[in-house]
Coordinates of C-alpha atoms and ligand atoms in Angstrom, one line a residue:
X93 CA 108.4 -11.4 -9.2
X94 CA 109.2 -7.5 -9.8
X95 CA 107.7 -4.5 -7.5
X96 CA 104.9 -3.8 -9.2
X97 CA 102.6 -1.6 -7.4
X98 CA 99.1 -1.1 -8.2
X99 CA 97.9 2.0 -7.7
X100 CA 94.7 2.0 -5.2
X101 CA 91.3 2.7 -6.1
X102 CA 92.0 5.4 -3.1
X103 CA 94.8 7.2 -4.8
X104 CA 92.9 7.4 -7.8
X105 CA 90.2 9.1 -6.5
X106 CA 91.8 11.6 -4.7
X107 CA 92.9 12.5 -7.9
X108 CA 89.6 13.2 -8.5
X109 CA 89.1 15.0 -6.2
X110 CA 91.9 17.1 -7.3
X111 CA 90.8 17.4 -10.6
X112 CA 87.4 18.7 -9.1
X113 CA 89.2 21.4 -7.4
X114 CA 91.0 22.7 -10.3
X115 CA 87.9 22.8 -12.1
X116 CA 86.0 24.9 -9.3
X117 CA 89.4 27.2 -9.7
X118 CA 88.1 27.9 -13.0
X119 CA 84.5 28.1 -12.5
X120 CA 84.6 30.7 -9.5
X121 CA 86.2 33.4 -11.8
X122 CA 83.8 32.2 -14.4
X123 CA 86.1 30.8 -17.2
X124 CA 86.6 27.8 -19.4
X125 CA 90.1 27.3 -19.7
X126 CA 92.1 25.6 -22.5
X127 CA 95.1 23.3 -22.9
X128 CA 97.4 22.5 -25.1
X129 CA 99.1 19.0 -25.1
X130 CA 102.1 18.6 -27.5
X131 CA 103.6 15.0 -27.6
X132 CA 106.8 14.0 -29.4
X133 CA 108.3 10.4 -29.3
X134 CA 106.5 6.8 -29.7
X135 CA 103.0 5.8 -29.5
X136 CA 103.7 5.0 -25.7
X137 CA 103.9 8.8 -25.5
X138 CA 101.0 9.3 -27.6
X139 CA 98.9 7.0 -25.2
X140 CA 100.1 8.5 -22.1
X141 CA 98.9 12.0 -24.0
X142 CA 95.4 10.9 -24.2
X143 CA 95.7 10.3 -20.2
X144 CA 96.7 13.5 -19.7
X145 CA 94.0 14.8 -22.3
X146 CA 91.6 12.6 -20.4
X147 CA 92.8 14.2 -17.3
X148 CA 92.4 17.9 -18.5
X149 CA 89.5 17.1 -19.6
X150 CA 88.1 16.3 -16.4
X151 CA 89.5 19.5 -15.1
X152 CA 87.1 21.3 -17.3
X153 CA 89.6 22.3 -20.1
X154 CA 88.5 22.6 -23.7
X155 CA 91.8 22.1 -25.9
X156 CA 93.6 23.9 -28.8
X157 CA 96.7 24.0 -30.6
X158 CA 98.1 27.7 -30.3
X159 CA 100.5 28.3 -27.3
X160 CA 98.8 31.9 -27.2
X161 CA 95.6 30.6 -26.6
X162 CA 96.0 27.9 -23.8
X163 CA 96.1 28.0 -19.6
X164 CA 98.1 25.2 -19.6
X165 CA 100.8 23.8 -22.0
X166 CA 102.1 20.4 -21.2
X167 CA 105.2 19.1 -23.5
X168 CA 104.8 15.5 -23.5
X169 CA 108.8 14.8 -24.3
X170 CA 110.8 11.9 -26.0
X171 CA 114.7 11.5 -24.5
X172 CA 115.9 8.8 -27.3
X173 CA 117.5 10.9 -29.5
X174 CA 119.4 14.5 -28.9
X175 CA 117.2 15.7 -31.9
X176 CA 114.2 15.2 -29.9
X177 CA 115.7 16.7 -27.1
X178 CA 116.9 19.7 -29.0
X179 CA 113.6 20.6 -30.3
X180 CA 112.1 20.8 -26.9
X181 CA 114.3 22.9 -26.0
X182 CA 113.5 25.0 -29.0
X183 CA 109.9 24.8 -28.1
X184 CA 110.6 25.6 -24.4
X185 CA 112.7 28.9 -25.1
X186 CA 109.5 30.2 -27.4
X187 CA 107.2 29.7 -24.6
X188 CA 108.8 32.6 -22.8
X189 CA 106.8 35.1 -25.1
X190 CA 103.5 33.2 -24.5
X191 CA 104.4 33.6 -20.7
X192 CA 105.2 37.3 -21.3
X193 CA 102.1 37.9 -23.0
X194 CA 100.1 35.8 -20.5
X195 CA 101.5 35.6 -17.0
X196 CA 99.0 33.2 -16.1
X197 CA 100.0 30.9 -18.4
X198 CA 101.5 27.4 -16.6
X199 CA 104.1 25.4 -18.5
X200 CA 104.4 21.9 -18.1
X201 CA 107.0 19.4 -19.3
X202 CA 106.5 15.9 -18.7
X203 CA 106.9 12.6 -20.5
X204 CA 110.8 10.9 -20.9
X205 CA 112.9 14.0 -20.8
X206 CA 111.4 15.2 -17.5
X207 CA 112.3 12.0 -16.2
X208 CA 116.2 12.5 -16.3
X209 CA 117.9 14.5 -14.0
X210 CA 120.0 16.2 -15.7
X211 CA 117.3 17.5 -18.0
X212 CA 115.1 18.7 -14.5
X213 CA 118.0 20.3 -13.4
X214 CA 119.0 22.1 -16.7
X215 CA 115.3 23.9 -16.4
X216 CA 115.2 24.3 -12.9
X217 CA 118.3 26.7 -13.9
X218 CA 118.0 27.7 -17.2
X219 CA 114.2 27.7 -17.8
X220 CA 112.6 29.6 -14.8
X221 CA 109.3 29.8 -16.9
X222 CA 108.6 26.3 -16.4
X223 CA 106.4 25.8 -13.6
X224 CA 105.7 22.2 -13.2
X225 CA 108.0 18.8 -14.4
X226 CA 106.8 15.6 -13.9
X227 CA 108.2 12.5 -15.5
X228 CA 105.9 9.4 -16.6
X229 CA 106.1 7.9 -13.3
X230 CA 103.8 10.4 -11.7
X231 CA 101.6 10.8 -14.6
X232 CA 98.6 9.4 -13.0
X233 CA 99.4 12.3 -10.4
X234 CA 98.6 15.1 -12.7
X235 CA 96.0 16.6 -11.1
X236 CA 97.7 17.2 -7.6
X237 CA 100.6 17.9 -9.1
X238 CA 98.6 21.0 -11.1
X239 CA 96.9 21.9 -7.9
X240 CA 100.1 22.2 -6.7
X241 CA 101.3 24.9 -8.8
X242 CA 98.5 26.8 -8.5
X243 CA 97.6 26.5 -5.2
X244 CA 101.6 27.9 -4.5
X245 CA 101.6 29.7 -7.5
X246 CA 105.4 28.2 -7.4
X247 CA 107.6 25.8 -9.2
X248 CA 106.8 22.0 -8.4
X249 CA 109.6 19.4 -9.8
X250 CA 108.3 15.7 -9.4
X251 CA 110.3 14.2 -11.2
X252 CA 112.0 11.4 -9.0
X253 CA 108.5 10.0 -8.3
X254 CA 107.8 6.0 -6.9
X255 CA 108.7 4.2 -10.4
X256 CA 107.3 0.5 -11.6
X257 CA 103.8 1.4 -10.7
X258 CA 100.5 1.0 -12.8
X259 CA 97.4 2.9 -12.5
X260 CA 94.2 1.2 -13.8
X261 CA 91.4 3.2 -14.7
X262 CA 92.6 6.6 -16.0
X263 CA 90.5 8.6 -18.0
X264 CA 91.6 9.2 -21.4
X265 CA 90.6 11.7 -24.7
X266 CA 91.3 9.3 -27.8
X267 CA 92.2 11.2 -31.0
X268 CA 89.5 11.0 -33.4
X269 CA 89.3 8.0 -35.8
X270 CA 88.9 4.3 -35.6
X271 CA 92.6 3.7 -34.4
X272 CA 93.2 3.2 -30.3
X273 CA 96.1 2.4 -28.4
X274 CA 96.0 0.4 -25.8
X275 CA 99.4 -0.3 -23.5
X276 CA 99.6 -3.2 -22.3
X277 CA 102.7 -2.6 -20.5
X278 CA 105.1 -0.5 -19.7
X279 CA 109.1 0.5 -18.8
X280 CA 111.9 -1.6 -20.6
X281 CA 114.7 -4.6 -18.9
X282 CA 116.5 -5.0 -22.3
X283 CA 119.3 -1.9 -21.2
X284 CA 120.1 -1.8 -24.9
X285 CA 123.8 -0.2 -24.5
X286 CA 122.5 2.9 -27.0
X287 CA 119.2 2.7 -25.1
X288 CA 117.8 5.7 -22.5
X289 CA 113.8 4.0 -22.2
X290 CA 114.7 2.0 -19.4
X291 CA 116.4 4.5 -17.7
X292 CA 113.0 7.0 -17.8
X293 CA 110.5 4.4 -18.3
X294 CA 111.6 2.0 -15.4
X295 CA 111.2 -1.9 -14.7
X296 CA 109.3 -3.7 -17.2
X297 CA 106.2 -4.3 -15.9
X298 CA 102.8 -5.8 -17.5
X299 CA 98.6 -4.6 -17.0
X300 CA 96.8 -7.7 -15.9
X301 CA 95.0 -9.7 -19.3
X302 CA 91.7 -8.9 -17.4
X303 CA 92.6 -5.3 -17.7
X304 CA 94.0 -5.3 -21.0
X305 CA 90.8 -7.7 -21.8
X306 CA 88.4 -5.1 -21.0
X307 CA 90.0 -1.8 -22.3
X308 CA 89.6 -4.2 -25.5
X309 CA 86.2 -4.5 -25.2
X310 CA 85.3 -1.4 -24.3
X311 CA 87.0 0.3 -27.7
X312 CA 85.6 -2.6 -29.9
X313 CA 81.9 -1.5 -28.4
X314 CA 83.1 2.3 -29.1
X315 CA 83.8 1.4 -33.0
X316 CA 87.7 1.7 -32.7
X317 CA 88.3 -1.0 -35.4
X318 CA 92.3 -0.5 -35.2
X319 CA 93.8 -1.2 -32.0
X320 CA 97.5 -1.2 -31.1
X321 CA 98.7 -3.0 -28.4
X322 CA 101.4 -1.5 -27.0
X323 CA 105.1 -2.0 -24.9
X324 CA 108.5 -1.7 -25.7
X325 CA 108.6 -5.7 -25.8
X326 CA 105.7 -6.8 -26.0
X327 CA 107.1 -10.5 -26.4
X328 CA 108.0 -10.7 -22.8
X329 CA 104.1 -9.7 -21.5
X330 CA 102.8 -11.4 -18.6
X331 CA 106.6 -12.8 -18.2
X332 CA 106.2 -14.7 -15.0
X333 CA 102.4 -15.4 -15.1
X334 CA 100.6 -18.2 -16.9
X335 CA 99.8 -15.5 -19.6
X336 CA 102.4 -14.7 -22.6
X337 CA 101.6 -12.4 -25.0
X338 CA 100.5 -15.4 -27.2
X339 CA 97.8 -16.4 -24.7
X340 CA 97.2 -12.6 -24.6
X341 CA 96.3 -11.9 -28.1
X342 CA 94.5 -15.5 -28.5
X343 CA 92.0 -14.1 -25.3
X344 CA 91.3 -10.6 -27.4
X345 CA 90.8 -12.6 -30.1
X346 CA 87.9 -13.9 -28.8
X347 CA 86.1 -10.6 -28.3
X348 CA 83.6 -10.2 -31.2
X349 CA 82.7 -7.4 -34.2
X350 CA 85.1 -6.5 -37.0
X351 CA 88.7 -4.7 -35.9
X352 CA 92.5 -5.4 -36.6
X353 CA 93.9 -5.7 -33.5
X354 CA 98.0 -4.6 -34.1
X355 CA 101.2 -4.4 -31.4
X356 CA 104.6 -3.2 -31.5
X357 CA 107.5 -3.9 -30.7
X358 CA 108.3 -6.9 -30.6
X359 CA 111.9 -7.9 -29.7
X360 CA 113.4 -10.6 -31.4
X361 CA 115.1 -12.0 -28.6
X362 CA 111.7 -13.3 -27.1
X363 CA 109.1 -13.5 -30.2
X364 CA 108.3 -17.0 -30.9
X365 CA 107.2 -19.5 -33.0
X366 CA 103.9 -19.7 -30.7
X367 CA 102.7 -16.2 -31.4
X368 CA 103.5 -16.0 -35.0
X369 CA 101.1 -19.7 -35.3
X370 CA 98.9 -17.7 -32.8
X371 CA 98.7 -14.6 -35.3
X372 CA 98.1 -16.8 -38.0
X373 CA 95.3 -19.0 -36.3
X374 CA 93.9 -15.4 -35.4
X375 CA 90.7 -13.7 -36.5
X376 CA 91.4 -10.1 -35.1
X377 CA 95.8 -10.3 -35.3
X378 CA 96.3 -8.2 -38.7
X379 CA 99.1 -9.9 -40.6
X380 CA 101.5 -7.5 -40.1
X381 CA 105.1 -7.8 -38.1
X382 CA 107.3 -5.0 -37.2
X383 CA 110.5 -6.8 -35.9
X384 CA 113.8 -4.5 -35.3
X385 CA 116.7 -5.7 -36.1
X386 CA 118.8 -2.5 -35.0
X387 CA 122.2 -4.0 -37.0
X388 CA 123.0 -7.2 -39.3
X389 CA 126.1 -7.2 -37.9
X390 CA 126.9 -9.9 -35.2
X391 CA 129.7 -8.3 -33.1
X392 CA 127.4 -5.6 -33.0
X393 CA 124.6 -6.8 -32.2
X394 CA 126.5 -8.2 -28.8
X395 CA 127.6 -4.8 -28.6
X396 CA 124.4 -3.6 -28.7
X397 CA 122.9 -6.4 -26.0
X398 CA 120.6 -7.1 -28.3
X399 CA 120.6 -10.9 -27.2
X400 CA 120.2 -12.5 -31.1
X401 CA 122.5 -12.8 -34.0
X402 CA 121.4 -12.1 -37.5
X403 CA 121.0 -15.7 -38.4
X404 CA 118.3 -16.2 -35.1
X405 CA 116.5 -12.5 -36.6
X406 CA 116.3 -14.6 -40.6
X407 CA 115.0 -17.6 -38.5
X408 CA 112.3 -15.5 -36.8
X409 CA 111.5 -14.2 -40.4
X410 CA 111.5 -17.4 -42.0
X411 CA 109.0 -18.5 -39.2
X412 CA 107.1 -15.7 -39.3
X413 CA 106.3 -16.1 -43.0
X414 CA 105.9 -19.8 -43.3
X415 CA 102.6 -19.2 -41.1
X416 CA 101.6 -16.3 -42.6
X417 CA 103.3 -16.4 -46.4
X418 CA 103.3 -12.3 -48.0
X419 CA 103.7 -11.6 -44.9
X420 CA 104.4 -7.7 -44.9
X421 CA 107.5 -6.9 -42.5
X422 CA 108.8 -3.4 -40.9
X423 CA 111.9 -2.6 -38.6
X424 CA 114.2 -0.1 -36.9
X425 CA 117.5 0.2 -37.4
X426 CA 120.2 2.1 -36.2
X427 CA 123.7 3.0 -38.4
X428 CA 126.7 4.6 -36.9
X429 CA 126.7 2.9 -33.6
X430 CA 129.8 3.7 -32.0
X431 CA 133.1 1.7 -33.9
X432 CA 130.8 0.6 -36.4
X433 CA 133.3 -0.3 -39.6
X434 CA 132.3 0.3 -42.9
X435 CA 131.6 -3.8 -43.5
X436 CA 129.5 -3.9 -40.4
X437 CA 127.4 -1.1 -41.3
X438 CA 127.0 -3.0 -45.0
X439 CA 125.8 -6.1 -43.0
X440 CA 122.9 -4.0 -41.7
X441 CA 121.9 -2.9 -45.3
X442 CA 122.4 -6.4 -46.8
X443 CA 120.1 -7.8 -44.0
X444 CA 117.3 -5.6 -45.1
X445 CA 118.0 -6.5 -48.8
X446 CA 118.0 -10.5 -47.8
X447 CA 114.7 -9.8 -46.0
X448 CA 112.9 -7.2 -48.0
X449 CA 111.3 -4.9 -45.7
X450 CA 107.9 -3.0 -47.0
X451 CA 109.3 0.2 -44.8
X452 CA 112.5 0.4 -42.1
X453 CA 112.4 3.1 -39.7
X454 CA 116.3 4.5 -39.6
X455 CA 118.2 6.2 -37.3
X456 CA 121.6 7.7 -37.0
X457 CA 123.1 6.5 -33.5
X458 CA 122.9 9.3 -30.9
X459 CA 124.6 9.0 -28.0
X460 CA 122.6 9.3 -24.8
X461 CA 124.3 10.3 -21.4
X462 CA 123.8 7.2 -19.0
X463 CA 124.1 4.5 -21.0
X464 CA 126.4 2.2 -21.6
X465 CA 127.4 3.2 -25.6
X466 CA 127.8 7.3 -24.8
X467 CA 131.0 6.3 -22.9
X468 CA 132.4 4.0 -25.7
X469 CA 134.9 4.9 -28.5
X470 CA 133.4 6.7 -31.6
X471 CA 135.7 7.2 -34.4
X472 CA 134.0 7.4 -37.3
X473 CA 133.1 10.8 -38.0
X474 CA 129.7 12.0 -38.5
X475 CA 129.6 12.3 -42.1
X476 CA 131.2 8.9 -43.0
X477 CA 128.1 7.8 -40.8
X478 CA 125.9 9.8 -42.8
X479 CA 127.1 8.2 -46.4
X480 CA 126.2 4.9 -45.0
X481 CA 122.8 5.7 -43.8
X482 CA 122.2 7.6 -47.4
X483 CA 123.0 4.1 -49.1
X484 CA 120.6 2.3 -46.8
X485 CA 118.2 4.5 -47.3
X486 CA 118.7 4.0 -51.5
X487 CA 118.6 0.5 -51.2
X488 CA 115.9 0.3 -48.9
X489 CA 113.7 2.7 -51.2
X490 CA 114.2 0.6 -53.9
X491 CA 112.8 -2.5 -52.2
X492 CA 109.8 -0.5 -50.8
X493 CA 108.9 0.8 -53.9
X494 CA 109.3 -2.5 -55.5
X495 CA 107.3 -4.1 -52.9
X496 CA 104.0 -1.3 -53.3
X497 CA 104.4 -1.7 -57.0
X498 CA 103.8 -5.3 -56.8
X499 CA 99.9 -4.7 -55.0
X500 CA 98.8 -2.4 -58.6
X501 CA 96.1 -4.3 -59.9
X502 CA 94.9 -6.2 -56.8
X503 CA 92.2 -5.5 -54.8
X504 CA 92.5 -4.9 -51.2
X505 CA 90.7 -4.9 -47.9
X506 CA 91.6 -1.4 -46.1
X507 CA 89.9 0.4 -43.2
X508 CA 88.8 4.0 -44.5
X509 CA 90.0 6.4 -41.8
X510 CA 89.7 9.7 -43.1
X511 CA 90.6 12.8 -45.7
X512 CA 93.6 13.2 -47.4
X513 CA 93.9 16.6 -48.7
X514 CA 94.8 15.3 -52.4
X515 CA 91.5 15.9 -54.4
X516 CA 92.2 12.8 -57.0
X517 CA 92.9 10.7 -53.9
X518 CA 90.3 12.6 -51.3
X519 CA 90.0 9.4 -48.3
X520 CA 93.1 7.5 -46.5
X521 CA 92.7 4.3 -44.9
X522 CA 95.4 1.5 -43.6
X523 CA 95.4 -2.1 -45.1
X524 CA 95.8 -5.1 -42.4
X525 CA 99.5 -4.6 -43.7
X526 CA 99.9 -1.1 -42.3
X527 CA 99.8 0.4 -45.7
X528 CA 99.1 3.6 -46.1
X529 CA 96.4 4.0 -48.8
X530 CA 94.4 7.1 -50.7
X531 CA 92.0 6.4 -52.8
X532 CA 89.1 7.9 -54.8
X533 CA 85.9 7.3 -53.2
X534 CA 82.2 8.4 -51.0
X535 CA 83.5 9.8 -47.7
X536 CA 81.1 8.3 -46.4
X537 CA 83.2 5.5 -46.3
X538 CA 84.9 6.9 -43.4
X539 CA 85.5 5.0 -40.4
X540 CA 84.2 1.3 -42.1
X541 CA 85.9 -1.0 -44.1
X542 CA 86.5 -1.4 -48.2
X543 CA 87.4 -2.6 -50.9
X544 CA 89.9 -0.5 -53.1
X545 CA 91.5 -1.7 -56.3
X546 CA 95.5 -0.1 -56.6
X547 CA 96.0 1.7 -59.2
X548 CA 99.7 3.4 -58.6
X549 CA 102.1 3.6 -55.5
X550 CA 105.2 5.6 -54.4
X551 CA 107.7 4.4 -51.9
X552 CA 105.6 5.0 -48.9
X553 CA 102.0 4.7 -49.8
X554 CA 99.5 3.3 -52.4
X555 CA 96.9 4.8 -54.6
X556 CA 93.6 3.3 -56.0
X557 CA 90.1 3.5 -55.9
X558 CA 86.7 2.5 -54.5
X559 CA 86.2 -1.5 -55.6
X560 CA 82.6 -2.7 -55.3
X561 CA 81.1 -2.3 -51.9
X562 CA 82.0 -4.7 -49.1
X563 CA 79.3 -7.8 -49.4
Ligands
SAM1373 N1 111.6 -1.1 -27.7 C1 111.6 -1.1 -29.1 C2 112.6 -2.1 -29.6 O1 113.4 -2.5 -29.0 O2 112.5 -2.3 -30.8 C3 111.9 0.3 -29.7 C4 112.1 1.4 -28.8 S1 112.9 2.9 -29.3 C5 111.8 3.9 -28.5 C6 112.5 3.1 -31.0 C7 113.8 3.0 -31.8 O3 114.6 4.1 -31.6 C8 114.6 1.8 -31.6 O4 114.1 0.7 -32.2 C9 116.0 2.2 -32.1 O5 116.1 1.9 -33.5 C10 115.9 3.7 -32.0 N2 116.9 4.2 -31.0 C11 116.9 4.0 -29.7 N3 117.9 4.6 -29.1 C12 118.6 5.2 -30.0 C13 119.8 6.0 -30.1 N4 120.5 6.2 -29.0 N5 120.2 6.5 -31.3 C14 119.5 6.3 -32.4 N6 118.4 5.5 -32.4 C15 117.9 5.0 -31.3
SF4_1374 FE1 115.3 0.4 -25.8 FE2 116.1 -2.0 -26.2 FE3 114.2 -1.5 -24.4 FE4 113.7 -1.3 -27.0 S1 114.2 -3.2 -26.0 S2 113.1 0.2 -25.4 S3 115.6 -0.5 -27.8 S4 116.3 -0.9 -24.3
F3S1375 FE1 110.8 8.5 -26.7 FE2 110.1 7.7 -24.3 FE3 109.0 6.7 -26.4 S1 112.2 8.2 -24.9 S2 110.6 6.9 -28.0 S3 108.8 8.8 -25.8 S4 109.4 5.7 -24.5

């Protein structure tokens, strides 16, 4: 098959014993440091966070959010837009005051950006505050890579580390809640021509379903009662093993107590009728779909190697919600790809009227340098692109706020998950559809299920209140 390497239980735990040795750092001069981890991008970034957190942690550092306050700042970066990019940037330039103030301050960057070489190089030059840059390859390396920079009290750049690893056994500091994410695996083949993951991310490669299995078990036992499984194509797990991710979810499924168990993304190139039959069959699979599309547009969709045409995505829909009809459905989409034409751009918004998508996530294309689309024609200017992303944007509100209007009146199971800030509405909670829900209720319904009757919506969310306690 692929390269995959395992990393040893060895490796690991000389980790540990790095770990140990920053910790003793700390404890000889008699100090409990603190870090502060600040990730941007998907929830693949968010879960390799909580490994870093989990990692910190073990080093003996309490965490906070103010720059001014912590040891350590590590910027956990996303590369797939420049907006992203720009805001790092931003955030790195106002670390230099923190620095000033405290000299012994280290500054981290890791997660996609660190992984591209031009972005290394551009702060090895430009940002000489930075002290350590590691991209997600050597994440599980952390700890030595730390020791590193204090041990030298120097600059350490490791960011062209061994890729198409995994490293089993991790610790990891879960944000608080009943949501968990779990990835089940990792990197990206697909080279979408606008696409930088698999370019920082690496060779697609996929956790063993005993692995995955456990971590599963572990969080159910724990009282996580939303779990995301995550990848950046899920639909081609196990590819190569006698396990797809059908046979995957069908094994968690098996695991007993009462959770949703969720995953994203799902590309439509490989989803299939076996998983949506296998989601349906499911106890555990919350009905729920997020499928991008990216365009409606054919020619640019090949443009795009996306690998489908419109009429395979409204197959996969049609599919999709004969197993499971109400069936509530998200996407991405990207307008403005480069040479996009006016008509091509209106195929992507009359897909998503045809289809009727509770939310779409939309993007305005950004070129990225390295891929295939940054080096092809882009005509259309900027705010042409921008009028066409407006009028997806109107339609698609429409139909969202059509499609939360339709649930006043019903009652609906959601799992409570915590405060909302609005005192008419005080709790939040998710329904097996994703929806984001506040409602009037005891908070002591935090962190169970419910039953809440909906009473109003806007485009994004619902509003209700408490329904007579779960029986
Ligand atoms: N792997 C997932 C998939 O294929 O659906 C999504 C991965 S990507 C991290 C999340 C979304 O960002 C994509 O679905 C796409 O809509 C958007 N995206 C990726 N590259 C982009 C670019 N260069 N410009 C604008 N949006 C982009
Ligand atoms: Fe990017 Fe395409 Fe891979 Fe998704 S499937 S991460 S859009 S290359
Ligand atoms: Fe961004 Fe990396 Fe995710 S580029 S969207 S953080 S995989």
């Amino acid at each position: 098959m692929n390269a995959t390497r395992q990393i040893t239980e060895a490796e690991l735990s000389r980790q540990r014993e790095y770990e140990s040795a920053v910790r003793r750092l700390f404890e000889a001069r008699g100090e409990r440091p603190a870090a502060m981890v600040d990730t941007f991008g998907c929830q693949q970034n968010v879960a390799d966070g909580e490994r870093l957190a989990g990692m910190l942690k073990n080093m003996g550092f309490a965490f906070t959010q103010d720059p001014r306050e912590a040891d350590v700042v590590l910027l956990n970066t996303c590369a797939v837009r420049e907006h992203a990019e720009q805001r790092v940037f931003g955030n790195l330039g106002a670390l230099t005051h923190t620095k000033r103030d405290n000299p012994a301050q280290i500054i981290a960057l890791c997660g996609c950006m660190a992984q591209e070489p031009r972005v290394s190089e551009r702060v090895k030059q430009s940002y000489p505050h930075v002290d350590l840059v590691f991209g997600p390859h050597a994440l599980w390396k952390f700890p030595e890579l730390l020791w590193k920079v204090y041990e030298k009290r120097g600059r350490v750049f490791a960011a062209d580390d061994e890729p198409g690893t995994i490293a089993e056994g991790l610790p990891v500091e879960r944000g608080k809640g009943v949501r968990a994410w779990v990835s089940i695996m990792y990197g990206c083949d697909n080279f979408c021509s606008y696409c930088i993951v698999p370019y920082v991310r690496g060779r697609e490669r996929s956790r063993s379903p005993e692995a995955v299995e456990a971590e599963v078990r572990e969080l159910v036992a724990a009282g996580y009662k939303d779990i995301t499984l995550l990848g950046q194509n899920v639909n081609s797990y196990g590819r190569g093993t006698d396990c797809d991710f059908a046979d995957l979810l069908a094994r968690l499924d098996k695991i007993p107590g009462e959770y949703w168990i969720r995953f994203m993304s799902s590309h439509p190139r490989d989803a299939s009728e076996k998983l949506f039959r296998t989601m349906a069959e499911s106890e555990h699979a919350a009905r729920q779909l997020h499928l991008p599309f990216q365009s409606g547009n054919n020619r640019i969709l090949r443009e795009m190697n996306r690998r489908y045409t419109r009429e395979h995505y409204l197959s996969l829909i049609a599919a999709a919600r004969s197993f499971m009809p109400g069936l509530p459905l998200t996407s991405d989409v990207i307008i403005g790809f480069p040479g996009e034409t006016e008509a091509e751009a209106g195929d992507t918004i009359s897909l998503a009227e045809e289809v009727g998508f509770h939310a779409l996530f939309t993007f305005i294309y950004s070129p990225r340098p390295g891929t295939k689309a940054a080096s092809m024609p882009d005509p259309v200017p900027r705010e042409e692109k921008q009028r066409r992303f407006d009028k997806l944007l109107e339609v698609q509100n429409a139909r969202s706020t059509a499609l939360h209007a339709a649930y006043i009146g019903k009652t609906v199971r959601v799992l409570v998950d915590g405060l909302s800030g609005d005192s008419a509405h005080p709790l939040t909670a998710r329904t097996e559809g994703n929806r984001l829900v506040r409602f009037a209720g005891d908070p002591a319904l935090i962190g169970g299920f419910a039953n809440v009757t909906i009473t109003g919506n806007t485009t994004w969310s619902l509003y209700g209140e408490a329904a007579q306690p779960e029986t």
